[in-house]
mmCIF file of C-alpha atoms in Angstrom:
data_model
loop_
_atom_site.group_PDB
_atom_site.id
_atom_site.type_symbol
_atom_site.label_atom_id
_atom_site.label_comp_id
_atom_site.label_asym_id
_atom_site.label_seq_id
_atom_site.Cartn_x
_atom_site.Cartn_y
_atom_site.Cartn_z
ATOM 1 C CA UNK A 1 28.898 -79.022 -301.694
ATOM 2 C CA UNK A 2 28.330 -75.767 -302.458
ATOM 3 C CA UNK A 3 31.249 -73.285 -302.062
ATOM 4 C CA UNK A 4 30.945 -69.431 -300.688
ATOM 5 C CA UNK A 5 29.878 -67.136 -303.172
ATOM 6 C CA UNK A 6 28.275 -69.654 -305.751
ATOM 7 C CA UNK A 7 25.326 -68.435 -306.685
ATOM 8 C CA UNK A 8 22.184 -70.461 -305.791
ATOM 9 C CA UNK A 9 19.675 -70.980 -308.329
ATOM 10 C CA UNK A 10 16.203 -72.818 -307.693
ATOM 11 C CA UNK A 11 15.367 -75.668 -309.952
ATOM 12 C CA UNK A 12 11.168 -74.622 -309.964
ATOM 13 C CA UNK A 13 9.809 -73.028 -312.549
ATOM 14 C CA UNK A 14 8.452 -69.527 -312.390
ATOM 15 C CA UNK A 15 5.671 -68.116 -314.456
ATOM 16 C CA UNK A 16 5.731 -64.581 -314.407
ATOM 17 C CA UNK A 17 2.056 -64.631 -316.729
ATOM 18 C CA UNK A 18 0.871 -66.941 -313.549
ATOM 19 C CA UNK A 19 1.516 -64.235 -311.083
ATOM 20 C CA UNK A 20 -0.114 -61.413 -312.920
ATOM 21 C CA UNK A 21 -3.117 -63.256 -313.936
ATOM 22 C CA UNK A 22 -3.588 -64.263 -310.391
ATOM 23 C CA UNK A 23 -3.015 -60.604 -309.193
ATOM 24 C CA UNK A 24 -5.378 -58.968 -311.823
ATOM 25 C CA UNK A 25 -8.201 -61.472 -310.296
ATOM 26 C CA UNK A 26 -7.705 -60.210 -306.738
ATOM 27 C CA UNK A 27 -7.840 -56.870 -308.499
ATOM 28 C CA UNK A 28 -10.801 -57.693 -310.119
ATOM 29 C CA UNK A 29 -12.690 -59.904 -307.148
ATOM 30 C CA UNK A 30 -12.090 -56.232 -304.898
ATOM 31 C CA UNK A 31 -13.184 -54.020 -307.254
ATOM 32 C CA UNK A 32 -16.448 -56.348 -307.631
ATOM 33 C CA UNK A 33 -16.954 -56.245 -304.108
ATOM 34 C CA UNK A 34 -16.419 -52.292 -303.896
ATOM 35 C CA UNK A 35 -18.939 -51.839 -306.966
ATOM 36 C CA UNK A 36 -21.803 -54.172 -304.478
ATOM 37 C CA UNK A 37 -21.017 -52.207 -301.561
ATOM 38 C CA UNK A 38 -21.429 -49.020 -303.126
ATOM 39 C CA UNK A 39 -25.119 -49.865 -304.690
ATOM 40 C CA UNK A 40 -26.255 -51.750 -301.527
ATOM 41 C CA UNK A 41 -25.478 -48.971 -299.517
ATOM 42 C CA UNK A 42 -27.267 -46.374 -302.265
ATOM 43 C CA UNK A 43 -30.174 -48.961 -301.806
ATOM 44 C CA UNK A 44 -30.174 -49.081 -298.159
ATOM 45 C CA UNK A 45 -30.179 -45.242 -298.355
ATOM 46 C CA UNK A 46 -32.911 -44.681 -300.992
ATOM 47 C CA UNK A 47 -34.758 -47.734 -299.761
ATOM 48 C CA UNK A 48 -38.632 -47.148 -298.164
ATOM 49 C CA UNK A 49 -38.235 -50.663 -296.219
ATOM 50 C CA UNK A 50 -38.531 -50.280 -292.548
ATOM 51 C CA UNK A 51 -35.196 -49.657 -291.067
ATOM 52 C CA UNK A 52 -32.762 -50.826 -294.129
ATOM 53 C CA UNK A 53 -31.093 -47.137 -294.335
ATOM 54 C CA UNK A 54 -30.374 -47.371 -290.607
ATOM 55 C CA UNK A 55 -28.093 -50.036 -291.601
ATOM 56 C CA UNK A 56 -25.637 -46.997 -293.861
ATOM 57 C CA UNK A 57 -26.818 -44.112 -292.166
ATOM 58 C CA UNK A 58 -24.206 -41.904 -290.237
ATOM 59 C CA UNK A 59 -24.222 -41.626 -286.358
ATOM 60 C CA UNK A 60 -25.200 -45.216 -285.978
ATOM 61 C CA UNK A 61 -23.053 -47.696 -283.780
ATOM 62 C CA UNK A 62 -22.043 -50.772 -284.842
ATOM 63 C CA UNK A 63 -24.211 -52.629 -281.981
ATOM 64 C CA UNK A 64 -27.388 -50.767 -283.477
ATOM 65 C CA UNK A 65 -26.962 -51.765 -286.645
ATOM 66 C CA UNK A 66 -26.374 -55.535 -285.942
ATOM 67 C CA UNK A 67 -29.645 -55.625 -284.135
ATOM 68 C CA UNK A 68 -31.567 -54.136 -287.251
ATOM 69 C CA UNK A 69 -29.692 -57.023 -289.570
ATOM 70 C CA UNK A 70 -30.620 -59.791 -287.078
ATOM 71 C CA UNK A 71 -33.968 -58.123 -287.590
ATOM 72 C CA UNK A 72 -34.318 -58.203 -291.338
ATOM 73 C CA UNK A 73 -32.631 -61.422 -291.376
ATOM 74 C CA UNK A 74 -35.295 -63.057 -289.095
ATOM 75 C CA UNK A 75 -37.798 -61.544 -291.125
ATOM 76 C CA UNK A 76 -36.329 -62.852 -294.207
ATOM 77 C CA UNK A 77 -36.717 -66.579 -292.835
ATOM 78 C CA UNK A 78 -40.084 -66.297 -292.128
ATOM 79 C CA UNK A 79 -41.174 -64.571 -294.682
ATOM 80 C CA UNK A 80 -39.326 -67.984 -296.936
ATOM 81 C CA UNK A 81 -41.185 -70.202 -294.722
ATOM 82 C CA UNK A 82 -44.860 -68.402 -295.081
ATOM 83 C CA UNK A 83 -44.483 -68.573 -299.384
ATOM 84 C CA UNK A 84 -42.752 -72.110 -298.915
ATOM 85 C CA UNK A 85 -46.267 -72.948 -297.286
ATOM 86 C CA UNK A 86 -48.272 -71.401 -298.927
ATOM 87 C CA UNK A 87 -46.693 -73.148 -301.959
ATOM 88 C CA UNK A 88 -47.768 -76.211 -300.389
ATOM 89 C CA UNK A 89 -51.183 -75.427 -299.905
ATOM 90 C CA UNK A 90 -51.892 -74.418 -303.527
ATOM 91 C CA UNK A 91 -50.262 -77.378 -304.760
ATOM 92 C CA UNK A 92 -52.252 -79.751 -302.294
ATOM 93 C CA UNK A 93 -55.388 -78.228 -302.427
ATOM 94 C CA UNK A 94 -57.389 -76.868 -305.504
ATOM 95 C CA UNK A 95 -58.521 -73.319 -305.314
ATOM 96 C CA UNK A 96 -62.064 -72.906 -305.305
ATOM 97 C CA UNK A 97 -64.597 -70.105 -306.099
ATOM 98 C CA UNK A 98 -67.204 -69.364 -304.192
ATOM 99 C CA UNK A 99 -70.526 -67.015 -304.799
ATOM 100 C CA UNK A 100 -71.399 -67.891 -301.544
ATOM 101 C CA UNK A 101 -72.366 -64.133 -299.330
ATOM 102 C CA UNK A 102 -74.398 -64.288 -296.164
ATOM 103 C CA UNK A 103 -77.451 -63.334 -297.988
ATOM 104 C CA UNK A 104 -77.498 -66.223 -300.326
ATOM 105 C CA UNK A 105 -75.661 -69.519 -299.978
ATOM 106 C CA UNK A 106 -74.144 -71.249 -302.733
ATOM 107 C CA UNK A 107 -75.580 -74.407 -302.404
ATOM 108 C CA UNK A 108 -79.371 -72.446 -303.817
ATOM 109 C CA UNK A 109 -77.454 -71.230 -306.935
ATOM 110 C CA UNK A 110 -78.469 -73.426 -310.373
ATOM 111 C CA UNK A 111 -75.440 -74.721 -311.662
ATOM 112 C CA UNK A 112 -74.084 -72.982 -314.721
ATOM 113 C CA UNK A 113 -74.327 -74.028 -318.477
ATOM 114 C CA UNK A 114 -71.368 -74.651 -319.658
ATOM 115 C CA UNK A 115 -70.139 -74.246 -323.855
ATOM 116 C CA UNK A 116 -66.880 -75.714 -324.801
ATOM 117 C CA UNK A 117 -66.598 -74.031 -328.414
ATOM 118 C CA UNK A 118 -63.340 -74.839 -330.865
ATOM 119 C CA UNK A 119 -60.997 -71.788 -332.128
ATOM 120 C CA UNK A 120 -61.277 -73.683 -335.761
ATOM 121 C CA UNK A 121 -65.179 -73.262 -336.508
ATOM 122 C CA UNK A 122 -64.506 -75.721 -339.934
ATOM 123 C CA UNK A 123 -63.609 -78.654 -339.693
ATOM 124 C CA UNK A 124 -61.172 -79.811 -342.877
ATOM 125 C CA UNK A 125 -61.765 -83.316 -342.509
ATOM 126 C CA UNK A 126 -66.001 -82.423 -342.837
ATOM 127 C CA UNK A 127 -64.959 -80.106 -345.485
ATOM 128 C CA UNK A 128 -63.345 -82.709 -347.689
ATOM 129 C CA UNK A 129 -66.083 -85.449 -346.719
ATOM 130 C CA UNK A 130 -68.855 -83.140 -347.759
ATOM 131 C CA UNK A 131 -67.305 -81.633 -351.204
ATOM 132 C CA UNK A 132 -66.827 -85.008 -352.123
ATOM 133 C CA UNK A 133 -70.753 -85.816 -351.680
ATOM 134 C CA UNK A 134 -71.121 -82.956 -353.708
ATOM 135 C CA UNK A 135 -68.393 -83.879 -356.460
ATOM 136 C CA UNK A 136 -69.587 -87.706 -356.689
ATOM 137 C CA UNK A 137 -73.483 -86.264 -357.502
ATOM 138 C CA UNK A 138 -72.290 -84.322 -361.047
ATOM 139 C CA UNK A 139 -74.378 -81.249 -360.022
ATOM 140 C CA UNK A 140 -71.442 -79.033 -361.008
ATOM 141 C CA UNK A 141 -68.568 -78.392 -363.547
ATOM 142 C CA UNK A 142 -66.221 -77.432 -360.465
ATOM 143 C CA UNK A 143 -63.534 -79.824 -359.744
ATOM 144 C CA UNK A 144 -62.950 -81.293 -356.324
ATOM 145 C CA UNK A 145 -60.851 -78.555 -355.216
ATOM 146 C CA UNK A 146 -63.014 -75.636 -356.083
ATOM 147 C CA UNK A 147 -66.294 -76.932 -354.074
ATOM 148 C CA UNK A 148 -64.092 -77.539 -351.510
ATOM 149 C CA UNK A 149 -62.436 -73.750 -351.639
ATOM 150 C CA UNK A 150 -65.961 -72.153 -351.794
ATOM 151 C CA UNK A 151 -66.730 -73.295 -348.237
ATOM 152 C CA UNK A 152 -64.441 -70.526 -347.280
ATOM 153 C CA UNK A 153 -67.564 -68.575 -347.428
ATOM 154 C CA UNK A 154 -68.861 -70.150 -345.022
ATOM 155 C CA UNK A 155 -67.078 -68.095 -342.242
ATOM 156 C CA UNK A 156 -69.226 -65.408 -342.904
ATOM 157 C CA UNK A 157 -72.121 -67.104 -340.641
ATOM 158 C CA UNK A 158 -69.549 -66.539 -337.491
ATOM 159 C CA UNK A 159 -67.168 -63.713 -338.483
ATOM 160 C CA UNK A 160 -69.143 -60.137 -339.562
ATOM 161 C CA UNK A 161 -65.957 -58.788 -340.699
ATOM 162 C CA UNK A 162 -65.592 -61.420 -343.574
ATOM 163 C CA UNK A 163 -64.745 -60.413 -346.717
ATOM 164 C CA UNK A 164 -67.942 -62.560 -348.241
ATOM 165 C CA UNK A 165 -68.582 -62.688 -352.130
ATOM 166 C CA UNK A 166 -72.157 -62.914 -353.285
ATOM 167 C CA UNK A 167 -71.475 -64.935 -356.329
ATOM 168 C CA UNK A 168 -69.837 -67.382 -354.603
ATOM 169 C CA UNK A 169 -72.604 -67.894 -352.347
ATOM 170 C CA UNK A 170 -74.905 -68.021 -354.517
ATOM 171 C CA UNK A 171 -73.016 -71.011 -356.417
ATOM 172 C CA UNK A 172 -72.738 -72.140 -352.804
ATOM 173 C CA UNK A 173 -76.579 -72.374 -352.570
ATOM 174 C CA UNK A 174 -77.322 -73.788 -356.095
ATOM 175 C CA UNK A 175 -75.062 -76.617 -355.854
ATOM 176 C CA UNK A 176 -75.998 -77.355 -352.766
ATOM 177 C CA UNK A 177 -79.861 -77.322 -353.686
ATOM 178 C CA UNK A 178 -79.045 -79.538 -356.624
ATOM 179 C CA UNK A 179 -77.315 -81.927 -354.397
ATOM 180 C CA UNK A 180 -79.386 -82.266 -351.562
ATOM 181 C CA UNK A 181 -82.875 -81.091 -352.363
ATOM 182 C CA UNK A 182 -82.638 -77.926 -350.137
ATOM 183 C CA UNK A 183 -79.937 -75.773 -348.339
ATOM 184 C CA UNK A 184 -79.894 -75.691 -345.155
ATOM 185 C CA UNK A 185 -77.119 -73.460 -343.381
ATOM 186 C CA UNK A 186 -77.682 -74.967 -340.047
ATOM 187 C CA UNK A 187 -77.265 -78.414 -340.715
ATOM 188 C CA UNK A 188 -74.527 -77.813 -343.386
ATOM 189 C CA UNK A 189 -72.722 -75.532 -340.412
ATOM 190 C CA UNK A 190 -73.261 -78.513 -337.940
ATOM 191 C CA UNK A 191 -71.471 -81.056 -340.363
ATOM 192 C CA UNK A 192 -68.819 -78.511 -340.537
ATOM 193 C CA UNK A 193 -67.760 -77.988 -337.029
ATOM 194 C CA UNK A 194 -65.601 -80.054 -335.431
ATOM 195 C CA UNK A 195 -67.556 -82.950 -332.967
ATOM 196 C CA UNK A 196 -67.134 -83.282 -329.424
ATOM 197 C CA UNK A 197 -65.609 -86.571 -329.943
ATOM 198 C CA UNK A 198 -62.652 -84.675 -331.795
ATOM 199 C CA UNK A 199 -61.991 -81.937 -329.238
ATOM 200 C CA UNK A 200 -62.939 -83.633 -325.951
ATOM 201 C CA UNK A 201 -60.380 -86.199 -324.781
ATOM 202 C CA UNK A 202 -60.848 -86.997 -320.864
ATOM 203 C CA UNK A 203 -63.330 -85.522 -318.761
ATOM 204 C CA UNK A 204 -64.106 -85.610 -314.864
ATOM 205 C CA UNK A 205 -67.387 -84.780 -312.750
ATOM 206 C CA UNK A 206 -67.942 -84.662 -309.047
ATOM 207 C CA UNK A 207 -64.443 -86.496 -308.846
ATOM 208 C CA UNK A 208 -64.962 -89.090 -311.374
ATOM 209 C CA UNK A 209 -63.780 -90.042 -314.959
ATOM 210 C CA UNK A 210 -67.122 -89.564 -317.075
ATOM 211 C CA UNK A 211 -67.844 -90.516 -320.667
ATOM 212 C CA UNK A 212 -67.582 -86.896 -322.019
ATOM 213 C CA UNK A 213 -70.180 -88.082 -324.867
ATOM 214 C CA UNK A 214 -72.554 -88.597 -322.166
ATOM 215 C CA UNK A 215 -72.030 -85.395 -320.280
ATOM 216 C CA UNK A 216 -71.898 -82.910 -323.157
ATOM 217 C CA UNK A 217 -74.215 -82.345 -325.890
ATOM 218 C CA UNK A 218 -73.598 -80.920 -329.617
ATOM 219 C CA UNK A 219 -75.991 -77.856 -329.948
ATOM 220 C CA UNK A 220 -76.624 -74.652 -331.189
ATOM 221 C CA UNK A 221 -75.039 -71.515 -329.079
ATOM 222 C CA UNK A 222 -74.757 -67.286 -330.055
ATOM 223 C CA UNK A 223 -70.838 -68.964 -330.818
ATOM 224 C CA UNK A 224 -72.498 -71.797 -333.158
ATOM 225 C CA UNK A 225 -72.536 -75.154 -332.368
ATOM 226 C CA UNK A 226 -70.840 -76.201 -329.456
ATOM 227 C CA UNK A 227 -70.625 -78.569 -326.619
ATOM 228 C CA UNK A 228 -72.881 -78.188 -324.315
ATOM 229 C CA UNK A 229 -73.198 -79.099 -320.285
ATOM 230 C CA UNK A 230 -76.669 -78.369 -318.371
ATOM 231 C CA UNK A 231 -78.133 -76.185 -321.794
ATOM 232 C CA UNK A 232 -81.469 -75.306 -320.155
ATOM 233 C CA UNK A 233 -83.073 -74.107 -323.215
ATOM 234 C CA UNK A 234 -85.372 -76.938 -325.080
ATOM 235 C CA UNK A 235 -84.901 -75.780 -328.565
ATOM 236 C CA UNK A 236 -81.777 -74.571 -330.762
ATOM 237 C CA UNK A 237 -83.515 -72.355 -332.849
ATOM 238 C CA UNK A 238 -85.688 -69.155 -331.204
ATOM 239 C CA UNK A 239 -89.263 -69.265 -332.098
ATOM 240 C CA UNK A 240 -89.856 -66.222 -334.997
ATOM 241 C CA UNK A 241 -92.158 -64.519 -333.271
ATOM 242 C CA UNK A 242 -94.589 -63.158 -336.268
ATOM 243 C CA UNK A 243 -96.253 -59.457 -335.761
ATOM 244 C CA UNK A 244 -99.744 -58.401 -337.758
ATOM 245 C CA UNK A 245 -100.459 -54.975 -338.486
ATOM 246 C CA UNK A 246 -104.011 -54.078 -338.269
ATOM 247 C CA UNK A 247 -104.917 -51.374 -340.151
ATOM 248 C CA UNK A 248 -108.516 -48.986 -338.968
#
Protein backbone atom coordinates (compact mmCIF):
# COMPACT_ATOMS: atom_id res chain seq x y z
CA UNK A 1 0.00 0.00 0.00
CA UNK A 2 1.11 3.16 -0.55
CA UNK A 3 1.11 5.61 2.42
CA UNK A 4 0.17 9.60 2.23
CA UNK A 5 2.85 11.62 1.10
CA UNK A 6 5.07 8.86 -0.64
CA UNK A 7 6.02 10.03 -3.61
CA UNK A 8 4.78 8.18 -6.74
CA UNK A 9 7.15 7.42 -9.36
CA UNK A 10 6.17 5.74 -12.83
CA UNK A 11 8.06 2.67 -13.80
CA UNK A 12 8.03 3.79 -17.98
CA UNK A 13 10.73 5.11 -19.42
CA UNK A 14 10.91 8.63 -20.71
CA UNK A 15 13.02 9.86 -23.55
CA UNK A 16 13.37 13.37 -23.44
CA UNK A 17 15.53 13.14 -27.20
CA UNK A 18 12.07 11.22 -28.29
CA UNK A 19 9.95 14.18 -27.51
CA UNK A 20 12.03 16.80 -29.17
CA UNK A 21 12.72 14.92 -32.24
CA UNK A 22 9.06 14.33 -32.58
CA UNK A 23 8.31 18.09 -31.90
CA UNK A 24 11.02 19.46 -34.34
CA UNK A 25 9.11 17.20 -37.14
CA UNK A 26 5.74 18.85 -36.48
CA UNK A 27 7.86 21.97 -36.64
CA UNK A 28 9.26 21.03 -39.67
CA UNK A 29 5.99 19.20 -41.48
CA UNK A 30 4.20 23.09 -40.73
CA UNK A 31 6.74 25.05 -41.88
CA UNK A 32 6.73 22.76 -45.19
CA UNK A 33 3.22 23.27 -45.56
CA UNK A 34 3.48 27.21 -44.95
CA UNK A 35 6.49 27.36 -47.59
CA UNK A 36 3.64 25.38 -50.38
CA UNK A 37 1.00 27.64 -49.45
CA UNK A 38 2.90 30.64 -49.88
CA UNK A 39 4.21 29.70 -53.64
CA UNK A 40 0.82 28.21 -54.68
CA UNK A 41 -0.84 31.18 -53.78
CA UNK A 42 2.12 33.48 -55.63
CA UNK A 43 1.26 31.02 -58.56
CA UNK A 44 -2.38 31.31 -58.41
CA UNK A 45 -1.75 35.11 -58.37
CA UNK A 46 0.83 35.42 -61.19
CA UNK A 47 -0.81 32.56 -63.04
CA UNK A 48 -2.48 33.40 -66.83
CA UNK A 49 -4.79 30.12 -66.41
CA UNK A 50 -8.40 30.92 -66.56
CA UNK A 51 -9.67 31.64 -63.15
CA UNK A 52 -6.67 30.09 -60.86
CA UNK A 53 -5.99 33.70 -59.15
CA UNK A 54 -9.69 33.87 -58.28
CA UNK A 55 -8.92 31.06 -56.09
CA UNK A 56 -6.23 33.78 -53.68
CA UNK A 57 -7.63 36.86 -54.74
CA UNK A 58 -9.20 39.22 -52.02
CA UNK A 59 -13.02 39.93 -51.88
CA UNK A 60 -13.84 36.43 -52.90
CA UNK A 61 -16.22 34.17 -50.70
CA UNK A 62 -15.48 30.97 -49.78
CA UNK A 63 -18.61 29.50 -51.86
CA UNK A 64 -17.04 31.24 -55.07
CA UNK A 65 -13.99 29.88 -54.78
CA UNK A 66 -15.09 26.20 -54.22
CA UNK A 67 -17.02 26.38 -57.42
CA UNK A 68 -13.83 27.55 -59.44
CA UNK A 69 -11.79 24.38 -57.71
CA UNK A 70 -14.61 21.93 -58.58
CA UNK A 71 -14.04 23.60 -61.92
CA UNK A 72 -10.34 23.10 -62.42
CA UNK A 73 -10.60 19.87 -60.79
CA UNK A 74 -13.15 18.55 -63.38
CA UNK A 75 -11.06 19.88 -65.94
CA UNK A 76 -8.10 18.20 -64.62
CA UNK A 77 -9.90 14.66 -65.01
CA UNK A 78 -10.69 15.09 -68.34
CA UNK A 79 -8.00 16.54 -69.50
CA UNK A 80 -6.08 12.86 -67.80
CA UNK A 81 -8.60 10.94 -69.60
CA UNK A 82 -8.18 12.76 -73.26
CA UNK A 83 -3.92 12.10 -73.06
CA UNK A 84 -4.72 8.60 -71.37
CA UNK A 85 -6.56 8.02 -74.82
CA UNK A 86 -4.84 9.41 -76.87
CA UNK A 87 -1.96 7.31 -75.44
CA UNK A 88 -3.91 4.46 -76.50
CA UNK A 89 -4.43 5.36 -79.88
CA UNK A 90 -0.75 5.97 -80.72
CA UNK A 91 0.20 2.86 -79.19
CA UNK A 92 -2.59 0.82 -81.11
CA UNK A 93 -2.41 2.38 -84.23
CA UNK A 94 0.73 3.42 -86.33
CA UNK A 95 0.90 6.99 -87.40
CA UNK A 96 0.80 7.47 -90.93
CA UNK A 97 1.81 10.22 -93.45
CA UNK A 98 -0.10 11.22 -95.97
CA UNK A 99 0.64 13.55 -99.27
CA UNK A 100 -2.72 13.07 -100.03
CA UNK A 101 -4.53 17.07 -100.85
CA UNK A 102 -7.77 17.31 -102.75
CA UNK A 103 -5.97 18.11 -105.86
CA UNK A 104 -3.98 14.98 -106.05
CA UNK A 105 -4.63 11.71 -104.25
CA UNK A 106 -2.03 9.65 -102.87
CA UNK A 107 -2.77 6.58 -104.34
CA UNK A 108 -1.29 8.44 -108.15
CA UNK A 109 2.02 9.26 -106.34
CA UNK A 110 5.14 6.71 -107.53
CA UNK A 111 6.39 5.22 -104.58
CA UNK A 112 9.68 6.58 -103.32
CA UNK A 113 13.28 5.12 -103.73
CA UNK A 114 14.49 4.31 -100.83
CA UNK A 115 18.75 4.21 -99.76
CA UNK A 116 19.65 2.58 -96.57
CA UNK A 117 23.44 3.84 -96.41
CA UNK A 118 25.91 2.70 -93.26
CA UNK A 119 27.60 5.54 -90.93
CA UNK A 120 30.98 3.26 -91.38
CA UNK A 121 31.62 3.67 -95.30
CA UNK A 122 34.77 0.83 -94.81
CA UNK A 123 34.23 -2.08 -93.95
CA UNK A 124 37.35 -3.64 -91.66
CA UNK A 125 36.57 -7.06 -92.29
CA UNK A 126 36.83 -6.13 -96.52
CA UNK A 127 39.76 -4.15 -95.55
CA UNK A 128 41.72 -7.01 -94.07
CA UNK A 129 40.34 -9.57 -96.80
CA UNK A 130 41.53 -7.34 -99.58
CA UNK A 131 45.18 -6.26 -98.15
CA UNK A 132 45.73 -9.73 -97.76
CA UNK A 133 45.04 -10.40 -101.68
CA UNK A 134 47.37 -7.78 -102.08
CA UNK A 135 50.10 -9.06 -99.48
CA UNK A 136 49.85 -12.87 -100.74
CA UNK A 137 50.67 -11.45 -104.64
CA UNK A 138 54.45 -9.94 -103.57
CA UNK A 139 53.71 -6.73 -105.56
CA UNK A 140 55.05 -4.70 -102.64
CA UNK A 141 57.75 -4.41 -99.86
CA UNK A 142 54.89 -3.15 -97.37
CA UNK A 143 54.01 -5.50 -94.70
CA UNK A 144 50.47 -6.59 -94.00
CA UNK A 145 49.76 -3.78 -91.81
CA UNK A 146 50.87 -0.94 -93.96
CA UNK A 147 48.60 -1.94 -97.18
CA UNK A 148 46.07 -2.29 -94.89
CA UNK A 149 46.69 1.42 -93.18
CA UNK A 150 46.89 3.06 -96.68
CA UNK A 151 43.20 2.34 -97.32
CA UNK A 152 42.65 5.16 -94.96
CA UNK A 153 42.90 7.14 -98.05
CA UNK A 154 40.28 5.87 -99.28
CA UNK A 155 37.82 8.19 -97.35
CA UNK A 156 38.70 10.83 -99.48
CA UNK A 157 36.15 9.46 -102.31
CA UNK A 158 33.19 10.32 -99.60
CA UNK A 159 34.58 12.97 -97.22
CA UNK A 160 35.99 16.44 -99.18
CA UNK A 161 37.39 17.59 -96.03
CA UNK A 162 39.96 14.64 -95.82
CA UNK A 163 43.23 15.27 -95.08
CA UNK A 164 44.37 13.03 -98.37
CA UNK A 165 48.20 12.48 -99.17
CA UNK A 166 49.18 12.20 -102.79
CA UNK A 167 52.00 9.83 -102.26
CA UNK A 168 50.07 7.56 -100.59
CA UNK A 169 47.67 7.36 -103.28
CA UNK A 170 49.72 7.04 -105.66
CA UNK A 171 51.34 3.82 -103.90
CA UNK A 172 47.63 3.10 -103.49
CA UNK A 173 47.23 2.97 -107.33
CA UNK A 174 50.54 1.18 -108.23
CA UNK A 175 50.07 -1.65 -106.01
CA UNK A 176 46.88 -2.02 -106.83
CA UNK A 177 47.65 -2.01 -110.73
CA UNK A 178 50.35 -4.56 -110.06
CA UNK A 179 47.93 -6.72 -108.28
CA UNK A 180 45.00 -6.69 -110.24
CA UNK A 181 45.79 -5.55 -113.74
CA UNK A 182 43.95 -2.15 -113.37
CA UNK A 183 42.51 0.13 -110.56
CA UNK A 184 39.36 0.57 -110.39
CA UNK A 185 37.96 2.93 -107.51
CA UNK A 186 34.46 1.82 -107.96
CA UNK A 187 34.75 -1.68 -107.63
CA UNK A 188 37.57 -1.44 -104.99
CA UNK A 189 34.95 1.12 -103.03
CA UNK A 190 32.13 -1.55 -103.52
CA UNK A 191 34.32 -4.39 -101.86
CA UNK A 192 34.88 -1.93 -99.18
CA UNK A 193 31.50 -1.04 -97.98
CA UNK A 194 29.76 -2.95 -95.79
CA UNK A 195 26.91 -5.51 -97.68
CA UNK A 196 23.37 -5.45 -97.12
CA UNK A 197 23.57 -8.81 -95.67
CA UNK A 198 25.74 -7.19 -92.76
CA UNK A 199 23.54 -4.19 -91.96
CA UNK A 200 20.05 -5.49 -92.80
CA UNK A 201 18.69 -7.96 -90.24
CA UNK A 202 14.69 -8.30 -90.56
CA UNK A 203 12.68 -6.55 -92.93
CA UNK A 204 8.77 -6.18 -93.55
CA UNK A 205 6.64 -5.05 -96.73
CA UNK A 206 2.96 -4.51 -97.13
CA UNK A 207 2.68 -6.38 -93.66
CA UNK A 208 4.88 -9.23 -94.32
CA UNK A 209 8.37 -10.60 -93.30
CA UNK A 210 10.40 -10.30 -96.71
CA UNK A 211 13.83 -11.64 -97.59
CA UNK A 212 15.60 -8.20 -97.33
CA UNK A 213 18.19 -9.64 -100.06
CA UNK A 214 15.36 -9.80 -102.33
CA UNK A 215 13.87 -6.42 -101.68
CA UNK A 216 17.01 -4.28 -101.63
CA UNK A 217 19.70 -3.98 -104.04
CA UNK A 218 23.59 -3.00 -103.55
CA UNK A 219 24.17 0.06 -105.91
CA UNK A 220 25.74 3.11 -106.54
CA UNK A 221 24.06 6.44 -104.83
CA UNK A 222 25.52 10.52 -104.52
CA UNK A 223 26.24 8.69 -100.66
CA UNK A 224 28.18 5.65 -102.46
CA UNK A 225 27.01 2.40 -102.52
CA UNK A 226 24.07 1.65 -100.72
CA UNK A 227 20.99 -0.38 -100.43
CA UNK A 228 18.66 0.30 -102.58
CA UNK A 229 14.54 -0.14 -102.75
CA UNK A 230 12.59 0.87 -106.13
CA UNK A 231 16.18 2.68 -107.70
CA UNK A 232 14.53 3.80 -110.95
CA UNK A 233 17.64 4.68 -112.66
CA UNK A 234 19.08 1.70 -115.07
CA UNK A 235 22.69 2.45 -114.73
CA UNK A 236 25.13 3.34 -111.67
CA UNK A 237 27.39 5.34 -113.46
CA UNK A 238 26.03 8.75 -115.52
CA UNK A 239 26.77 8.61 -119.12
CA UNK A 240 29.97 11.32 -119.79
CA UNK A 241 28.36 13.25 -121.99
CA UNK A 242 31.40 14.32 -124.52
CA UNK A 243 31.25 18.08 -126.11
CA UNK A 244 33.22 18.98 -129.66
CA UNK A 245 34.30 22.31 -130.35
CA UNK A 246 34.05 23.30 -133.87
CA UNK A 247 36.20 25.79 -134.81
CA UNK A 248 35.15 28.37 -138.32
Amino acid sequence: MKTIGEPIFSTEKFDVSTVWLRKRRRRNRSSNFKILLKYTRLYCEYSSLVGCRYLVESGRNWLERIVWIVIHATSLVFLIFIVLEVYKQYKTTPVLTVLETDHYPATLLHFPAVAICTINRISQQSAHEIANEVFNTNVSKLSLDEITGLFHEFGAMYDTDFNTNAERIKILQEMFTKAYGQFDVAQMMKRLTPKCSDILIKCKFSGRTRDCSKLFSFRKTQDGFCCTFNYAREQDDLPVQVSSIVLL
